Short mmCIF file of C-alpha atoms in Angstrom, two decimals:
data_model
loop_
_atom_site.label_atom_id
_atom_site.label_comp_id
_atom_site.label_asym_id
_atom_site.label_seq_id
_atom_site.Cartn_x
_atom_site.Cartn_y
_atom_site.Cartn_z
CA MET A 1 41.99 1.47 69.67
CA LYS A 2 40.58 -0.58 72.51
CA PHE A 3 39.00 -3.87 71.47
CA THR A 4 37.65 -7.18 72.73
CA LYS A 5 38.34 -10.52 71.06
CA MET A 6 35.25 -12.77 71.17
CA HIS A 7 34.00 -15.91 69.45
CA GLY A 8 30.84 -17.87 68.88
CA ILE A 9 31.87 -21.56 68.68
CA GLY A 10 35.15 -20.58 67.05
CA ASN A 11 33.83 -17.92 64.65
CA ASP A 12 36.00 -15.13 66.05
CA TYR A 13 35.88 -11.38 65.56
CA VAL A 14 37.52 -8.29 66.95
CA TYR A 15 34.82 -6.16 68.61
CA VAL A 16 35.06 -2.41 69.10
CA ASN A 17 32.76 -0.38 71.35
CA CYS A 18 31.90 2.59 69.14
CA PHE A 19 29.94 4.16 71.97
CA LYS A 20 33.47 5.09 73.12
CA GLU A 21 35.76 4.56 70.10
CA THR A 22 35.83 5.95 66.55
CA VAL A 23 37.04 3.79 63.65
CA LYS A 24 37.68 5.95 60.56
CA ASP A 25 38.48 3.27 57.98
CA PRO A 26 36.86 0.01 59.13
CA SER A 27 37.75 -1.88 55.93
CA ALA A 28 41.46 -1.22 56.39
CA VAL A 29 41.25 -1.92 60.13
CA ALA A 30 39.43 -5.20 59.46
CA LYS A 31 42.15 -6.41 57.10
CA PHE A 32 44.88 -5.51 59.57
CA VAL A 33 43.41 -6.86 62.80
CA SER A 34 42.20 -10.07 61.15
CA ASP A 35 45.69 -11.15 60.11
CA ARG A 36 46.65 -14.07 62.34
CA HIS A 37 50.39 -13.42 61.99
CA PHE A 38 50.73 -9.62 61.99
CA GLY A 39 47.44 -8.53 63.56
CA ILE A 40 45.18 -9.78 66.32
CA GLY A 41 43.78 -12.71 64.37
CA SER A 42 40.08 -13.05 63.55
CA ASP A 43 37.46 -13.73 60.90
CA GLY A 44 36.79 -9.99 60.74
CA LEU A 45 35.88 -6.81 62.60
CA ILE A 46 32.56 -5.95 64.26
CA LEU A 47 31.76 -2.44 65.41
CA ILE A 48 29.12 -2.01 68.14
CA LYS A 49 27.47 1.35 67.51
CA PRO A 50 24.64 3.46 68.92
CA SER A 51 21.33 3.02 67.10
CA ASP A 52 18.14 5.06 66.79
CA ILE A 53 16.02 1.96 66.18
CA ALA A 54 17.55 -0.66 68.48
CA ASP A 55 19.62 -1.02 71.65
CA CYS A 56 22.75 -1.01 69.49
CA GLU A 57 23.93 -1.58 65.94
CA MET A 58 26.25 -4.31 64.58
CA ASP A 59 28.46 -3.14 61.71
CA MET A 60 30.58 -6.04 60.45
CA TYR A 61 33.53 -6.39 58.08
CA ASN A 62 35.09 -9.57 56.73
CA LEU A 63 38.80 -10.28 56.92
CA ASP A 64 39.24 -9.10 53.32
CA GLY A 65 37.78 -5.71 54.26
CA SER A 66 34.42 -6.23 52.58
CA GLN A 67 31.34 -5.25 54.55
CA GLY A 68 29.05 -8.06 55.63
CA ALA A 69 25.30 -7.93 56.15
CA MET A 70 24.77 -10.32 59.03
CA CYS A 71 26.63 -12.86 61.15
CA GLY A 72 24.74 -15.19 63.48
CA ASN A 73 27.72 -16.02 65.68
CA GLY A 74 28.80 -12.39 65.65
CA ILE A 75 25.46 -11.04 66.79
CA ARG A 76 25.42 -13.40 69.80
CA CYS A 77 28.75 -11.92 70.84
CA VAL A 78 27.42 -8.40 70.28
CA ALA A 79 24.59 -9.21 72.68
CA LYS A 80 27.02 -10.63 75.25
CA TYR A 81 29.25 -7.57 74.96
CA ALA A 82 26.30 -5.19 75.28
CA TYR A 83 25.19 -6.85 78.54
CA ASP A 84 28.55 -7.72 80.06
CA TYR A 85 30.06 -4.28 79.37
CA GLY A 86 27.01 -2.30 80.49
CA ILE A 87 25.56 -0.97 77.24
CA VAL A 88 22.27 -2.62 78.23
CA ASN A 89 20.98 -3.92 81.56
CA LYS A 90 18.18 -6.22 80.32
CA THR A 91 18.04 -9.79 79.04
CA SER A 92 15.87 -9.21 75.96
CA ILE A 93 17.53 -6.80 73.55
CA SER A 94 17.45 -5.61 69.94
CA VAL A 95 20.38 -5.20 67.56
CA ALA A 96 20.22 -3.34 64.26
CA THR A 97 22.02 -5.00 61.33
CA LYS A 98 22.25 -4.48 57.57
CA SER A 99 19.65 -7.28 57.42
CA GLY A 100 17.21 -5.53 59.74
CA VAL A 101 16.67 -5.45 63.50
CA LYS A 102 17.24 -8.76 65.29
CA TYR A 103 15.83 -9.68 68.70
CA LEU A 104 17.83 -11.68 71.23
CA ASP A 105 17.17 -13.37 74.58
CA LEU A 106 20.12 -13.70 76.94
CA SER A 107 20.83 -16.47 79.46
CA ILE A 108 22.89 -15.20 82.41
CA ARG A 109 25.31 -17.26 84.48
CA ASP A 110 27.34 -15.70 87.32
CA GLY A 111 26.44 -12.22 86.11
CA LYS A 112 27.63 -12.79 82.54
CA VAL A 113 25.90 -13.90 79.36
CA SER A 114 26.51 -17.58 78.60
CA MET A 115 23.93 -18.46 75.91
CA VAL A 116 22.02 -16.34 73.43
CA LYS A 117 18.83 -17.13 71.52
CA VAL A 118 18.44 -15.05 68.38
CA ASN A 119 15.35 -14.51 66.27
CA MET A 120 17.11 -14.57 62.91
CA GLY A 121 13.95 -13.62 61.01
CA ALA A 122 12.31 -15.26 58.04
CA PRO A 123 14.36 -17.19 55.49
CA ILE A 124 14.38 -15.69 52.01
CA LEU A 125 13.69 -18.34 49.38
CA GLN A 126 12.90 -16.22 46.31
CA ALA A 127 15.79 -16.65 43.89
CA SER A 128 15.93 -13.03 42.76
CA LEU A 129 16.17 -11.80 46.36
CA ILE A 130 18.86 -14.21 47.56
CA PRO A 131 20.22 -13.47 44.87
CA VAL A 132 20.87 -16.48 42.65
CA VAL A 133 20.50 -16.71 38.88
CA SER A 134 17.68 -19.13 38.14
CA GLU A 135 14.61 -19.48 35.93
CA ASP A 136 12.75 -20.94 38.93
CA GLU A 137 11.22 -18.88 41.71
CA GLN A 138 12.90 -21.09 44.33
CA VAL A 139 16.12 -23.07 44.01
CA ILE A 140 15.76 -26.39 45.81
CA ASP A 141 18.00 -29.36 44.92
CA ALA A 142 19.02 -27.74 41.63
CA PRO A 143 22.04 -28.75 39.54
CA ILE A 144 25.10 -26.51 39.27
CA GLU A 145 28.41 -27.16 37.51
CA VAL A 146 31.51 -26.16 39.44
CA ASN A 147 35.06 -26.98 38.35
CA GLY A 148 33.71 -29.40 35.74
CA GLN A 149 31.64 -31.39 38.24
CA THR A 150 27.86 -31.26 38.72
CA TYR A 151 26.59 -30.66 42.24
CA ARG A 152 23.06 -30.13 43.55
CA PHE A 153 22.34 -27.17 45.79
CA THR A 154 19.58 -25.33 47.61
CA ALA A 155 19.66 -21.54 47.88
CA VAL A 156 18.56 -19.71 51.03
CA SER A 157 19.20 -16.20 52.29
CA MET A 158 19.27 -15.33 55.98
CA GLY A 159 20.12 -11.73 55.17
CA ASN A 160 23.12 -13.03 53.24
CA PRO A 161 23.17 -15.63 50.44
CA HIS A 162 23.84 -19.33 51.08
CA ALA A 163 24.23 -22.32 48.80
CA ILE A 164 23.73 -25.64 50.60
CA VAL A 165 25.29 -28.76 49.09
CA TYR A 166 24.69 -32.25 50.51
CA MET A 167 27.34 -34.96 50.39
CA ASP A 168 28.28 -38.21 52.11
CA ASP A 169 31.69 -37.02 53.36
CA VAL A 170 32.44 -33.46 54.42
CA ASP A 171 35.54 -34.28 56.49
CA GLY A 172 37.54 -35.29 53.42
CA LEU A 173 36.37 -32.36 51.30
CA ASP A 174 39.07 -30.18 49.72
CA ILE A 175 37.19 -27.04 50.69
CA GLU A 176 40.10 -24.72 49.86
CA LYS A 177 39.72 -25.80 46.24
CA ILE A 178 35.95 -25.96 45.82
CA GLY A 179 34.94 -23.12 48.18
CA PRO A 180 36.30 -20.21 46.12
CA SER A 181 34.79 -21.66 42.95
CA PHE A 182 31.32 -21.65 44.53
CA GLU A 183 31.85 -18.22 46.10
CA SER A 184 32.64 -16.52 42.78
CA HIS A 185 30.36 -18.64 40.55
CA VAL A 186 28.52 -16.66 37.89
CA ASN A 187 25.17 -17.81 39.31
CA PHE A 188 25.77 -15.78 42.48
CA PRO A 189 25.97 -12.07 41.55
CA ASP A 190 26.79 -11.01 45.14
CA ARG A 191 29.05 -14.02 45.77
CA VAL A 192 27.82 -16.72 48.14
CA ASN A 193 28.51 -18.57 51.38
CA THR A 194 28.60 -22.31 50.73
CA GLU A 195 27.69 -25.00 53.26
CA PHE A 196 28.76 -28.58 52.60
CA VAL A 197 26.47 -30.82 54.62
CA ARG A 198 26.21 -34.43 55.74
CA VAL A 199 22.90 -35.60 57.19
CA ILE A 200 23.47 -37.70 60.33
CA ASP A 201 19.87 -38.41 61.31
CA ARG A 202 16.40 -36.83 61.22
CA HIS A 203 17.38 -34.08 63.64
CA THR A 204 21.17 -33.74 63.26
CA VAL A 205 23.42 -32.54 60.44
CA GLN A 206 27.13 -31.83 60.08
CA MET A 207 28.45 -28.93 58.03
CA ARG A 208 31.57 -27.17 56.89
CA VAL A 209 31.32 -23.65 55.55
CA TRP A 210 33.19 -21.48 53.07
CA GLU A 211 32.25 -17.88 53.84
CA ARG A 212 32.47 -15.22 51.17
CA GLY A 213 35.25 -12.82 52.03
CA SER A 214 36.64 -14.97 54.85
CA GLY A 215 37.26 -18.51 53.55
CA GLU A 216 36.61 -21.54 55.75
CA THR A 217 35.55 -20.62 59.27
CA LEU A 218 34.91 -22.79 62.31
CA ALA A 219 31.26 -21.74 62.41
CA CYS A 220 28.64 -19.67 60.60
CA GLY A 221 25.38 -18.88 62.36
CA THR A 222 23.43 -17.69 59.32
CA GLY A 223 24.79 -20.72 57.47
CA ALA A 224 23.54 -23.08 60.17
CA CYS A 225 20.10 -21.46 59.91
CA ALA A 226 20.13 -21.78 56.14
CA VAL A 227 21.15 -25.44 56.43
CA ALA A 228 18.29 -26.20 58.82
CA VAL A 229 15.77 -24.55 56.48
CA SER A 230 17.23 -26.29 53.44
CA SER A 231 17.23 -29.67 55.17
CA ILE A 232 13.53 -29.27 55.99
CA LEU A 233 12.71 -28.15 52.44
CA ASN A 234 14.52 -31.21 51.09
CA GLY A 235 12.75 -33.56 53.51
CA LEU A 236 15.99 -34.62 55.17
CA VAL A 237 15.06 -33.68 58.76
CA ASP A 238 11.76 -33.53 60.66
CA ARG A 239 9.57 -30.46 60.36
CA ASN A 240 8.62 -28.43 63.45
CA GLN A 241 11.53 -29.89 65.41
CA PRO A 242 14.86 -28.33 66.45
CA VAL A 243 17.83 -29.25 64.28
CA THR A 244 21.29 -29.69 65.80
CA VAL A 245 23.89 -28.36 63.38
CA LYS A 246 27.37 -29.65 64.12
CA LEU A 247 30.12 -27.27 62.98
CA LEU A 248 33.89 -27.44 63.36
CA GLY A 249 33.71 -25.10 66.35
CA GLY A 250 30.73 -26.66 68.11
CA ASP A 251 26.97 -27.15 67.89
CA LEU A 252 24.13 -24.74 67.24
CA ASN A 253 20.45 -25.41 67.90
CA ILE A 254 18.23 -24.16 65.07
CA PHE A 255 14.43 -24.12 65.03
CA TRP A 256 12.39 -22.97 62.04
CA ASP A 257 8.94 -22.11 63.37
CA GLU A 258 6.93 -22.37 60.18
CA SER A 259 3.81 -21.06 61.94
CA ASP A 260 5.32 -17.56 62.01
CA ASP A 261 8.12 -18.25 59.49
CA GLN A 262 10.86 -17.26 61.94
CA VAL A 263 14.19 -19.02 62.43
CA TYR A 264 15.58 -19.18 65.97
CA MET A 265 19.24 -19.90 66.72
CA THR A 266 20.59 -20.74 70.16
CA GLY A 267 24.28 -20.99 70.99
CA PRO A 268 27.10 -19.76 73.23
CA ALA A 269 29.13 -16.55 73.10
CA THR A 270 32.60 -16.30 74.61
CA THR A 271 34.93 -13.44 75.51
CA VAL A 272 38.60 -14.28 74.90
CA PHE A 273 40.43 -11.13 76.02
CA ASP A 274 40.43 -7.33 76.02
CA GLY A 275 43.26 -5.35 74.49
CA GLU A 276 44.48 -2.16 72.91
CA ILE A 277 46.24 -1.77 69.56
CA ASP A 278 48.02 1.15 67.89
CA LEU A 279 46.52 1.92 64.48
CA GLY A 280 48.42 5.15 63.97
CA PHE A 281 50.04 3.90 60.77
CA LEU A 282 46.54 3.49 59.29
CA GLY A 283 45.67 7.08 60.14
CA GLU A 284 43.37 6.00 62.98
#
């Protein structure tokens, strides 16, 4: 199987061009290639497929083999791959995902994509659709008990569920302990991605993320979008202004245009290397 290793501010995936390749058991392949000791090393596997409704389709799998709905950093890399490797020859493209068709604008430098702006769509705030168990229609600054301690969280979906928790210190957080407890909490029937956030000023926040199925990652694009929306809903940053979200892998620029209820994410996409791996033992 030929592949390309790519990352969006450290959120790395193995990408396969399914215009040319066939992956029979993507869950098993995802678990194998993601292993950082015995495989290639990544946060998961993303297949770039033909689509009847868009320029291409993104089919993603987490490192535990579970299928994901959407990945903001991943879709920027899909767009870069599609342009750089000749699937498309235009700078405004569409990508089909399990969370609907997303539209992307590409910035080109020296013939290659350097930055990608993604229309991530409208945030989902209705509790039953996120989904999160709640008697309220929206969950904003609500209490939740995790590991015997009460936290306050805001729930947002960007095609996948997010719980945003604000705190004074995210650097010292024992995320390996608290992250799994949030992910599998009974209030989140489909599990949840959890963002632990420190507000720096009225237009800048810092976050760490525990992603369902992957653990802590260096970046999460949908999470950064959810954090920006949550921070506006909680009155922690200015409305109608871009929010800089600082992640372990770098910064993302997020703008929630409330006039059309669309969230726009801008950030880099990077190709690491191309390779080929024998998956014969998996039956591939």
